[in-house]
Amino acid sequence: MLAALKTQLATLLARTIAELYDIEHSPVIEVPPTRELGDLAAPAGLHLARALKRNPREIAAEIHAALQLPPELARASVEGPGYLNFFVERSSFAARVADGNLLSSADSTERIVVEHTNINPNKAAHIGHLRNAILGDVLASVLRALGRRVEVQNYIDDTGVQVADVVVGFVDIRGMDAEAVAAVEEPFDYYCWDLYSAVGDWFDADPQRRKLRRDTLHALEANAGERAEIGRLVARRIVHCHLQTMQRLAIGYDLITRESEILRLHFFATAFERLKTAGAVRLEESGKNAGCWVMPLSEDPEFEGLEDADKVITRSDGTVTYVGKDIAYQLWKFGRLGLDFQYRKWDAEGVWETAEADGAGDTGDVPVFGRGDQVINVIDARQSYLQKIVAAGLRATGFEVEADRSIHFAYEMVALSPAAAAQLGVETEDDSKATLMAGRKGIGVKADDLLDQLTEKASNGIAERNRELDPTELERLSLQIATAAMRFLMVKATTTRVIAFDFEDALNFEGETGPYLQYSLVREQNIRRRLEAADLPASTDAAAMAALPPELWQDDLWDLVLTVSQTSEIAERAADTLELSLLARHAIDLARKFHAIYHRHPILQEEDEALRTVRLATMDVFRKGLAEILDILGIPIPERM
């Protein structure tokens, strides 16, 4: 909305400046900090002063005199040392905001592959995994809202060390076979959480036992023997648990890809041969990496200053490292490997999975997967080095463009506030600092436990205010509020900040929280119910807005309308910069402005019909704007709170 007007104004100014001064100029269009200063501003006089060697205010005055304003602008003025300030025609613009599309959703042919969640299938999901999944889900949502073609993938490392350790736990500690593992009762992911921690202690007691890990890794990669069978069983059951956890937060996927197929369908072997042919890897004959194939990176500027810039691709025992498999996977995601998976449906909800390499798979209408024009990998900041190596692998095999379009969406970790750690029974060494989690030591917070406690807290709060609710409705509303609390918490902080999770902060209705945003729309809906009960109009239409006298739009009402009109720009910026906290900040800004005008400009008590209409129109625009952002953030809108 406002972005289109900015573009129109910039074009008009550029043309006028060219006619006046025979100069090519790209005008900057800003939004002044207060509405008294106008709705848009251009520092053209200041920017042209040096080239023209004239007073900037005089230049601005000349441009102002020559400008032919479009109907969307009511007037313009020269302000300050050389600014051109513009005032939008309020009523007609508000009508367009209320009646139009807030997001510039031009259809795009570009395919964007977003990979997120990617939890090792060895134990229950924890709170840190939720930040990854929520950030990835919101990114996919905002890209789709902007008209981009997005495919969401969830990569499952089912042949890695973590799965191998759990298999060792079942076989060598518990003495269980595949049938016994299949019989373990739910929650299976909780059982494996404790087992995984026990395996770490078992290895520490006798380091020689780690040979069992290597043997198990070989079995998993070769897909041979009972250890491999147990590994497949563990991974599938754990992934099922993870997907159920994510469904509680309405997080979904298009494709579940498995690392085992990358090996069994020769994805890695094909990529590895390309790396060898390009001279990008070498076999080390001595030193600590003797017998390993490594990618030497010491001469690459990206890795300058590293003490050891050689990255192992295959170990001396023949097993493949994470980064080696990920180079192959990245090539496939761009459609540059020359190989493809087979596919079958994971469930009836439209989620697909890569199929076993034995030819089993759906033969019907399988969607096209991969072949992306851009790939965005949502992985925490600790993986930045490995993501750079993946890009280096693409460059080494001749795919420079694909390397440049391989985007690492990095973010910092989630920790527990001292209060949350104490509440969840997590022992800490220092009760004054946030606590990081350690899966191998069993220190962490299971995502489902966390969601259960959030839901319980929300339920207690709702029940106190709505004693007449039946249990089913109470459960539904509680889950909606818990979802809002968790999703907003994970998005509102910038990606460079470690999140210190705290229950009270997350569920506070008055702070910068998801429930506060929900409460804003519940309050707005309550106003409409009261208007209907008083037999008064509960909404306006675009024609009625456009007919309102412009002077009725007081600056604070108009400021809320103008803020809503900036939704498209903010969404574009959030998607382009991968800083999704911009969306959260925009939502909070809208809610705060609404609460302020709610108190200053009551609707129900207003007897003047025109004033009541302009206030109601503002509320209509507000609801549209905040509901749009909450939809992108994945925050449901409850009927009551």
XYZ file of C-alpha atoms in Angstrom:
641
model
C 0.000 0.000 0.000
C 2.345 2.740 1.215
C 5.218 1.134 -0.688
C 3.366 1.619 -3.973
C 2.744 5.271 -3.148
C 6.429 5.730 -2.294
C 7.415 4.277 -5.662
C 4.931 6.508 -7.467
C 6.213 9.597 -5.649
C 9.878 8.713 -6.275
C 9.179 8.359 -10.001
C 7.368 11.694 -10.081
C 10.187 13.467 -8.225
C 12.866 11.940 -10.441
C 11.059 13.097 -13.570
C 10.514 16.609 -12.205
C 14.176 16.919 -11.142
C 15.351 15.758 -14.561
C 13.138 18.363 -16.258
C 14.311 21.166 -13.948
C 18.024 20.443 -13.704
C 18.855 17.826 -16.356
C 20.149 15.561 -13.567
C 19.468 11.865 -13.006
C 18.486 11.490 -9.373
C 17.029 8.582 -7.391
C 14.933 10.234 -4.680
C 14.838 8.803 -1.176
C 11.333 8.642 0.307
C 11.051 8.520 4.092
C 8.267 8.335 6.658
C 8.514 11.242 9.124
C 8.485 10.369 12.832
C 5.193 12.214 13.515
C 2.103 12.848 11.437
C 2.330 16.609 12.024
C 5.387 16.554 9.757
C 3.548 14.715 7.005
C 3.141 11.167 5.838
C 6.081 11.021 3.427
C 9.214 13.126 3.068
C 11.985 13.514 0.496
C 15.351 15.168 1.348
C 15.855 15.946 -2.339
C 16.979 19.536 -1.728
C 19.694 18.367 0.647
C 20.874 15.641 -1.709
C 21.045 17.937 -4.748
C 22.687 20.906 -3.018
C 26.285 19.864 -3.670
C 25.745 19.032 -7.350
C 23.810 22.242 -8.000
C 25.924 24.379 -5.615
C 22.811 26.062 -4.293
C 20.839 26.444 -1.092
C 18.964 23.160 -0.450
C 15.771 24.858 0.754
C 15.631 26.946 -2.451
C 16.015 23.767 -4.495
C 13.199 22.096 -2.543
C 10.982 25.143 -3.136
C 11.615 24.999 -6.914
C 10.777 21.314 -7.040
C 7.655 21.943 -4.969
C 6.470 24.640 -7.381
C 6.983 22.371 -10.399
C 5.402 19.228 -8.964
C 2.028 18.048 -10.197
C 0.717 16.042 -7.255
C -1.248 12.844 -7.948
C -4.771 12.505 -6.488
C -3.422 10.284 -3.675
C -1.583 13.261 -2.161
C -3.578 16.082 -0.581
C -0.740 18.599 -0.367
C 3.010 19.132 -0.077
C 5.193 21.597 1.775
C 8.814 22.658 2.078
C 10.161 22.011 5.552
C 13.409 22.394 7.447
C 16.708 22.851 5.606
C 15.504 21.270 2.367
C 12.823 18.635 2.847
C 9.748 18.120 0.725
C 6.965 16.797 2.951
C 3.815 15.182 1.562
C 0.401 14.628 3.092
C -1.725 11.706 1.896
C -5.426 12.143 1.110
C -6.594 10.332 4.215
C -10.103 9.068 3.524
C -9.510 7.570 0.081
C -6.204 6.022 1.171
C -7.795 4.468 4.269
C -10.497 2.985 2.046
C -7.847 1.397 -0.197
C -6.037 -0.031 2.830
C -9.275 -1.517 4.159
C -10.365 -2.926 0.804
C -7.055 -3.936 -0.796
C -4.285 -6.474 -0.371
C -1.833 -5.453 2.341
C 0.936 -7.614 0.863
C 2.400 -7.191 -2.601
C 1.790 -10.796 -3.550
C 2.840 -10.841 -7.200
C 3.248 -14.480 -8.229
C 6.849 -15.544 -8.657
C 8.268 -18.392 -10.721
C 11.325 -18.614 -8.471
C 11.437 -21.755 -6.334
C 12.729 -21.348 -2.793
C 13.627 -24.414 -0.752
C 13.483 -23.793 3.007
C 15.023 -26.515 5.150
C 14.262 -26.348 8.853
C 13.738 -28.300 12.087
C 16.213 -31.106 11.242
C 16.180 -32.685 14.702
C 18.417 -35.702 15.193
C 15.993 -38.660 15.472
C 17.430 -39.972 18.719
C 15.324 -38.388 21.480
C 12.482 -35.979 22.223
C 12.510 -32.479 20.746
C 13.620 -29.783 23.167
C 13.009 -26.057 23.481
C 15.960 -25.137 21.257
C 14.480 -27.174 18.410
C 11.295 -25.131 18.696
C 13.131 -21.920 17.831
C 14.486 -23.493 14.645
C 11.121 -24.907 13.621
C 9.171 -21.731 14.388
C 11.652 -19.460 12.606
C 11.611 -21.735 9.571
C 7.821 -21.951 9.577
C 7.372 -18.167 9.839
C 9.955 -17.614 7.094
C 8.089 -19.963 4.761
C 4.813 -18.266 5.696
C 5.983 -14.726 4.953
C 7.597 -15.821 1.676
C 4.339 -17.462 0.587
C 2.340 -14.407 1.658
C 4.588 -12.351 -0.618
C 3.804 -14.623 -3.565
C 6.978 -16.745 -3.566
C 6.938 -20.467 -4.380
C 8.210 -22.238 -1.286
C 8.992 -25.872 -0.530
C 9.651 -26.800 3.103
C 11.934 -29.732 3.827
C 12.794 -31.445 7.100
C 16.102 -33.299 6.871
C 16.468 -36.403 9.047
C 19.999 -37.494 9.960
C 19.129 -41.161 10.457
C 22.660 -42.529 9.931
C 24.545 -40.189 12.254
C 26.348 -40.548 15.563
C 23.304 -39.659 17.670
C 21.173 -42.489 16.251
C 24.131 -44.850 16.485
C 24.486 -44.071 20.193
C 20.834 -44.862 20.896
C 21.183 -48.149 19.000
C 24.217 -48.970 21.166
C 22.071 -48.200 24.190
C 19.328 -50.584 23.130
C 21.630 -53.390 21.994
C 24.683 -53.226 24.240
C 23.307 -51.699 27.447
C 19.698 -52.884 27.514
C 20.272 -56.099 25.502
C 17.176 -55.507 23.364
C 16.465 -56.741 19.832
C 14.330 -55.044 17.167
C 11.126 -56.691 18.407
C 11.742 -55.441 21.935
C 12.483 -51.923 20.676
C 9.255 -51.943 18.681
C 7.385 -52.903 21.837
C 8.648 -49.946 23.904
C 5.589 -47.972 24.932
C 4.996 -44.321 24.183
C 6.299 -41.770 24.714
C 9.140 -43.433 22.849
C 11.043 -40.165 22.427
C 11.096 -39.678 26.218
C 12.451 -43.213 26.696
C 15.235 -42.489 24.206
C 15.986 -39.146 25.906
C 17.046 -40.984 29.065
C 18.764 -43.780 27.149
C 20.864 -41.343 25.113
C 22.130 -39.693 28.281
C 22.935 -43.107 29.792
C 24.976 -44.066 26.726
C 27.155 -40.977 27.163
C 27.909 -41.950 30.756
C 28.570 -45.548 29.666
C 31.118 -44.433 27.074
C 32.835 -42.158 29.580
C 33.240 -45.060 31.996
C 35.191 -47.049 29.399
C 36.360 -45.200 26.237
C 37.056 -48.552 24.537
C 33.314 -48.989 24.247
C 33.240 -46.230 21.602
C 34.284 -48.856 19.067
C 30.682 -50.039 19.288
C 29.620 -46.614 18.017
C 31.919 -46.943 14.981
C 30.656 -50.448 14.271
C 27.070 -49.217 14.515
C 27.757 -46.272 12.189
C 29.100 -48.708 9.586
C 25.993 -50.850 9.964
C 23.685 -47.852 9.571
C 25.470 -46.587 6.465
C 25.574 -50.079 4.922
C 21.954 -50.750 5.941
C 23.023 -54.202 7.103
C 22.188 -56.325 10.121
C 20.022 -55.942 13.185
C 21.688 -52.723 14.303
C 20.614 -51.109 11.030
C 17.095 -52.493 11.489
C 16.908 -51.029 14.992
C 18.324 -47.741 13.694
C 15.572 -47.496 11.070
C 12.937 -48.318 13.678
C 14.273 -45.777 16.176
C 14.507 -43.005 13.579
C 10.994 -43.539 12.230
C 9.364 -43.696 15.652
C 11.235 -40.611 16.830
C 10.364 -38.635 13.690
C 6.723 -39.542 14.239
C 6.990 -38.125 17.767
C 8.705 -34.968 16.500
C 6.005 -34.353 13.902
C 3.303 -34.721 16.550
C 5.115 -32.165 18.700
C 5.350 -29.723 15.804
C 1.696 -30.225 14.899
C 0.787 -28.826 18.318
C 2.245 -25.528 17.056
C 0.746 -25.895 13.546
C 4.176 -26.445 11.978
C 4.140 -28.536 8.810
C 6.375 -29.722 5.992
C 6.186 -30.594 2.327
C 8.946 -33.220 2.294
C 10.831 -35.285 4.853
C 14.233 -36.227 3.454
C 16.427 -38.891 5.009
C 20.180 -39.050 5.081
C 20.109 -42.805 4.558
C 18.723 -42.337 1.045
C 21.484 -39.840 0.255
C 23.914 -42.688 0.863
C 21.922 -45.596 -0.582
C 20.920 -43.793 -3.772
C 24.568 -42.810 -4.302
C 23.998 -39.073 -3.883
C 27.133 -38.748 -1.814
C 29.186 -41.052 -4.034
C 28.251 -38.939 -7.065
C 29.062 -35.660 -5.334
C 32.299 -37.109 -3.939
C 33.477 -38.120 -7.411
C 32.806 -34.574 -8.621
C 34.853 -33.183 -5.732
C 37.728 -35.542 -6.548
C 37.573 -34.746 -10.266
C 37.670 -31.026 -9.486
C 40.665 -31.539 -7.204
C 38.674 -30.156 -4.313
C 39.519 -33.052 -1.954
C 42.666 -35.003 -1.262
C 43.594 -38.200 0.566
C 45.785 -37.445 3.556
C 48.676 -39.884 3.963
C 50.031 -38.634 7.287
C 49.179 -36.527 10.299
C 46.045 -36.533 12.388
C 43.846 -36.919 9.275
C 45.813 -39.812 7.790
C 43.519 -42.012 5.715
C 40.825 -39.318 5.509
C 39.641 -37.482 2.436
C 39.714 -33.790 3.291
C 38.751 -30.522 1.632
C 41.751 -28.159 2.000
C 40.472 -24.631 2.556
C 43.491 -22.738 3.898
C 43.814 -20.694 0.692
C 40.118 -19.795 0.570
C 39.543 -16.204 1.838
C 36.349 -17.394 3.576
C 38.463 -19.513 5.943
C 41.447 -17.232 6.353
C 42.913 -17.222 9.844
C 41.657 -20.655 10.885
C 44.281 -22.782 12.602
C 43.088 -25.909 10.788
C 41.172 -25.156 7.607
C 41.131 -28.745 6.309
C 37.684 -30.299 6.641
C 37.287 -34.072 6.726
C 34.760 -35.345 4.180
C 35.220 -39.092 4.731
C 36.881 -40.523 7.818
C 39.723 -43.037 7.757
C 37.242 -45.793 8.608
C 35.222 -44.964 5.480
C 32.249 -43.329 7.180
C 31.021 -40.017 5.791
C 30.913 -36.781 7.791
C 27.877 -34.550 8.057
C 29.306 -31.919 5.743
C 30.101 -34.478 3.034
C 26.512 -35.675 2.918
C 25.220 -32.120 3.086
C 27.187 -31.050 0.018
C 25.445 -33.835 -1.920
C 22.070 -32.848 -0.471
C 22.614 -29.177 -1.344
C 23.452 -30.091 -4.947
C 20.227 -32.099 -5.128
C 18.175 -29.240 -3.681
C 19.328 -27.099 -6.611
C 18.640 -29.911 -9.089
C 22.351 -30.149 -9.948
C 23.159 -33.697 -8.896
C 21.630 -35.608 -11.808
C 19.911 -38.017 -9.397
C 16.588 -38.011 -7.569
C 14.848 -39.700 -4.677
C 11.830 -41.915 -4.859
C 8.859 -40.628 -2.881
C 5.844 -41.781 -0.954
C 3.322 -40.081 1.313
C 4.177 -39.932 4.983
C 0.563 -39.317 5.971
C -2.781 -38.284 4.549
C -2.095 -34.586 5.216
C 0.010 -34.098 2.100
C 3.440 -34.596 3.677
C 5.813 -36.628 1.513
C 8.947 -38.548 2.403
C 11.870 -39.931 0.488
C 11.378 -43.655 -0.075
C 13.642 -46.618 0.520
C 16.139 -47.393 -2.203
C 14.584 -50.750 -3.045
C 12.200 -49.314 -5.617
C 9.300 -48.867 -3.214
C 7.510 -45.589 -3.682
C 4.373 -43.972 -5.016
C 3.907 -44.203 -8.753
C 1.054 -41.707 -8.913
C 1.084 -37.917 -9.108
C 4.244 -37.118 -7.147
C 5.031 -33.387 -6.810
C 8.308 -31.978 -8.060
C 10.747 -31.606 -5.194
C 14.039 -29.774 -5.067
C 15.224 -27.919 -8.179
C 15.321 -24.708 -6.177
C 16.516 -21.352 -7.425
C 17.433 -20.435 -3.864
C 18.011 -22.636 -0.822
C 17.668 -21.321 2.732
C 19.006 -23.580 5.481
C 17.699 -22.707 8.951
C 20.489 -23.851 11.270
C 21.825 -22.308 14.471
C 24.804 -19.957 14.413
C 27.189 -22.638 15.690
C 26.921 -24.283 12.268
C 28.112 -21.225 10.314
C 31.520 -22.757 9.611
C 30.002 -25.959 8.217
C 27.535 -24.027 6.079
C 30.443 -22.099 4.556
C 32.107 -25.408 3.721
C 28.950 -26.618 1.976
C 28.982 -23.466 -0.180
C 32.711 -23.990 -0.847
C 31.912 -27.523 -2.011
C 29.398 -26.174 -4.531
C 31.916 -23.644 -5.829
C 34.589 -26.313 -6.133
C 32.310 -28.357 -8.396
C 31.587 -25.368 -10.625
C 28.285 -24.167 -9.199
C 29.180 -20.592 -8.296
C 25.641 -19.221 -8.685
C 24.179 -21.963 -6.511
C 26.844 -21.331 -3.855
C 25.891 -17.649 -3.802
C 22.218 -18.567 -3.513
C 22.833 -20.970 -0.632
C 21.633 -18.939 2.337
C 22.353 -19.801 5.950
C 19.593 -18.494 8.211
C 21.588 -18.405 11.446
C 20.166 -17.766 14.893
C 21.339 -17.950 18.490
C 20.359 -20.545 21.053
C 17.573 -20.791 23.628
C 18.453 -20.925 27.317
C 16.364 -21.103 30.474
C 15.971 -18.178 32.804
C 16.885 -19.018 36.420
C 13.189 -19.014 37.341
C 12.215 -21.329 34.477
C 15.080 -23.714 35.262
C 13.958 -23.939 38.884
C 10.314 -24.410 37.891
C 11.200 -27.267 35.550
C 13.530 -28.923 38.036
C 16.698 -28.329 36.027
C 19.756 -28.196 38.271
C 22.086 -25.265 37.585
C 25.549 -24.298 38.769
C 24.768 -20.582 38.968
C 21.222 -19.520 39.807
C 21.837 -15.969 38.559
C 22.490 -16.867 34.914
C 20.528 -18.379 32.052
C 21.157 -22.094 31.568
C 22.147 -23.646 28.254
C 21.037 -27.193 27.533
C 23.222 -30.267 26.958
C 21.473 -33.250 25.378
C 24.247 -35.761 26.061
C 24.054 -34.933 29.771
C 20.279 -35.036 29.796
C 20.117 -31.324 30.668
C 17.296 -29.743 28.779
C 13.589 -29.126 28.545
C 11.455 -31.371 26.399
C 9.305 -29.359 24.014
C 6.131 -31.260 24.914
C 6.694 -30.719 28.633
C 7.122 -27.034 27.980
C 3.964 -26.824 25.871
C 2.042 -28.766 28.510
C 3.067 -26.287 31.201
C 2.283 -23.277 29.023
C -1.131 -24.730 28.222
C -1.816 -25.412 31.884
C -0.856 -21.859 32.844
C -3.076 -20.463 30.103
C -5.941 -22.725 31.195
C -5.729 -21.519 34.783
C -5.840 -17.891 33.661
C -8.803 -18.398 31.322
C -10.764 -20.439 33.865
C -10.492 -17.659 36.441
C -12.058 -15.150 34.039
C -14.511 -17.473 32.245
C -15.922 -19.905 34.779
C -18.766 -20.923 32.481
C -16.523 -22.511 29.826
C -16.925 -26.218 29.157
C -13.736 -28.351 29.289
C -13.470 -28.767 25.500
C -13.630 -25.028 24.848
C -11.216 -24.349 27.707
C -8.710 -26.820 26.260
C -8.979 -25.291 22.785
C -8.498 -21.722 23.999
C -5.626 -22.740 26.270
C -3.768 -24.354 23.378
C -4.320 -21.262 21.231
C -2.825 -19.021 23.901
C 0.083 -21.381 24.591
C 0.788 -21.499 20.843
C 0.814 -17.713 20.662
C 3.122 -17.460 23.674
C 5.660 -19.917 22.268
C 5.636 -18.787 18.644
C 5.918 -15.088 19.460
C 8.669 -15.681 22.014
C 10.817 -17.442 19.417
C 10.330 -14.716 16.796
C 10.384 -11.473 18.770
C 14.085 -11.564 19.666
C 16.603 -10.710 16.976
C 18.433 -13.739 15.635
C 21.707 -12.520 17.165
C 20.299 -12.760 20.713
C 20.237 -15.801 22.962
C 16.675 -16.239 24.242
C 16.302 -16.701 27.988
C 12.946 -18.431 28.244
C 10.722 -17.481 31.182
C 7.163 -18.732 31.748
C 5.818 -15.561 33.296
C 7.208 -13.333 30.564
C 5.812 -15.547 27.813
C 2.294 -15.607 29.239
C 2.080 -12.001 30.384
C -0.956 -10.424 28.694
C 0.409 -6.901 29.141
C 3.952 -7.250 27.836
C 5.397 -7.841 24.389
C 3.882 -11.291 24.064
C 1.738 -13.400 21.789
C -1.182 -13.418 24.270
C -1.067 -9.597 24.356
C -1.554 -9.542 20.571
C -4.411 -12.026 20.832
C -5.990 -9.947 23.595
C -5.904 -6.886 21.316
C -8.088 -8.606 18.730
C -10.343 -10.147 21.383
C -10.904 -6.654 22.798
C -11.614 -5.344 19.292
C -14.151 -8.125 18.736
C -15.806 -7.392 22.074
C -16.336 -3.780 20.988
C -18.134 -5.029 17.885
C -20.356 -7.311 19.942
C -21.329 -4.395 22.165
C -22.086 -2.241 19.121
C -24.323 -4.970 17.714
C -26.073 -5.319 21.065
C -26.743 -1.562 20.995
C -28.114 -1.900 17.440
C -25.249 0.191 16.022
C -23.096 -0.535 12.942
C -20.231 -2.870 13.861
C -18.132 -2.268 10.724
C -17.752 0.074 7.771
C -17.162 -0.450 4.077
C -14.649 1.122 1.712
C -17.181 3.471 0.171
C -18.169 4.844 3.579
C -14.506 5.353 4.487
C -13.721 7.177 1.251
C -16.651 9.551 1.871
C -15.490 10.591 5.334
C -14.380 14.246 5.693
C -10.543 14.110 5.841
C -10.403 16.377 8.883
C -12.129 13.691 10.984
C -8.994 11.551 10.843
C -7.216 12.798 13.911
C -3.475 12.242 13.789
C -3.398 9.253 16.158
C -6.190 7.502 14.252
C -4.495 8.249 10.968
C -1.133 7.101 12.324
C -2.574 3.638 12.974
C -3.947 3.459 9.412
C -0.594 4.535 7.992
C 1.235 1.955 10.122
C -1.010 -0.814 8.786
C -0.288 0.382 5.245
C 3.439 -0.300 5.834
C 2.838 -4.033 6.366
C 4.032 -4.983 2.891
C 7.333 -3.111 3.252
C 8.000 -4.666 6.631
C 7.180 -8.161 5.396
C 9.484 -7.703 2.393
C 12.282 -6.441 4.621
C 11.813 -9.319 7.073
C 11.987 -11.867 4.251
C 14.971 -10.256 2.515
C 17.048 -9.763 5.675
C 15.885 -12.950 7.451
C 15.139 -10.785 10.485
C 11.675 -12.012 11.370
C 11.616 -9.988 14.576
C 10.582 -7.074 12.323
C 7.200 -8.769 11.931
C 6.870 -9.213 15.685
C 7.809 -5.576 16.304
C 5.252 -4.437 13.716
C 2.527 -6.484 15.394
C 3.351 -4.991 18.802
C 3.375 -1.501 17.304
C -0.111 -2.011 15.856
C -1.474 -3.416 19.118
C -0.078 -0.568 21.203
C -1.466 2.081 18.884
C -4.862 0.377 19.006
C -4.917 0.258 22.799
C -3.990 3.935 22.932
C -6.800 5.063 20.632
C -9.230 2.664 22.313
C -8.890 4.715 25.473
C -8.784 8.142 23.788
C -11.492 7.587 21.185
C -14.305 5.405 22.569
C -16.780 4.224 19.958
C -19.806 2.961 21.841
C -20.274 6.163 23.867
C -19.752 8.502 20.893
C -23.021 10.129 19.853
C -21.680 11.886 16.745
C -22.262 9.412 13.907
C -19.415 10.711 11.737
C -16.892 10.489 14.583
C -18.125 7.016 15.468
C -17.745 5.969 11.830
C -14.147 7.189 11.485
C -13.191 5.432 14.726
C -14.896 2.258 13.575
C -13.120 2.538 10.223
C -9.803 2.799 12.046
C -10.667 -0.328 13.997
C -11.539 -2.155 10.760
C -8.143 -1.293 9.310
C -6.410 -2.306 12.544
C -8.046 -5.723 12.630
C -7.116 -6.390 9.027
C -3.501 -5.392 9.622
C -2.903 -7.293 12.846
C -4.803 -10.384 11.676
C -2.590 -10.477 8.564
C 0.593 -10.394 10.629
C -0.687 -12.953 13.139
C -1.522 -15.290 10.274
C 2.084 -15.038 9.052
C 3.393 -15.568 12.590
C 1.138 -18.604 12.980
C -0.686 -17.124 15.977
C -4.361 -18.165 16.190
C -7.036 -15.625 17.089
C -9.212 -16.854 19.980
C -12.831 -15.839 20.474
C -12.251 -14.899 24.112
C -9.534 -14.818 26.738
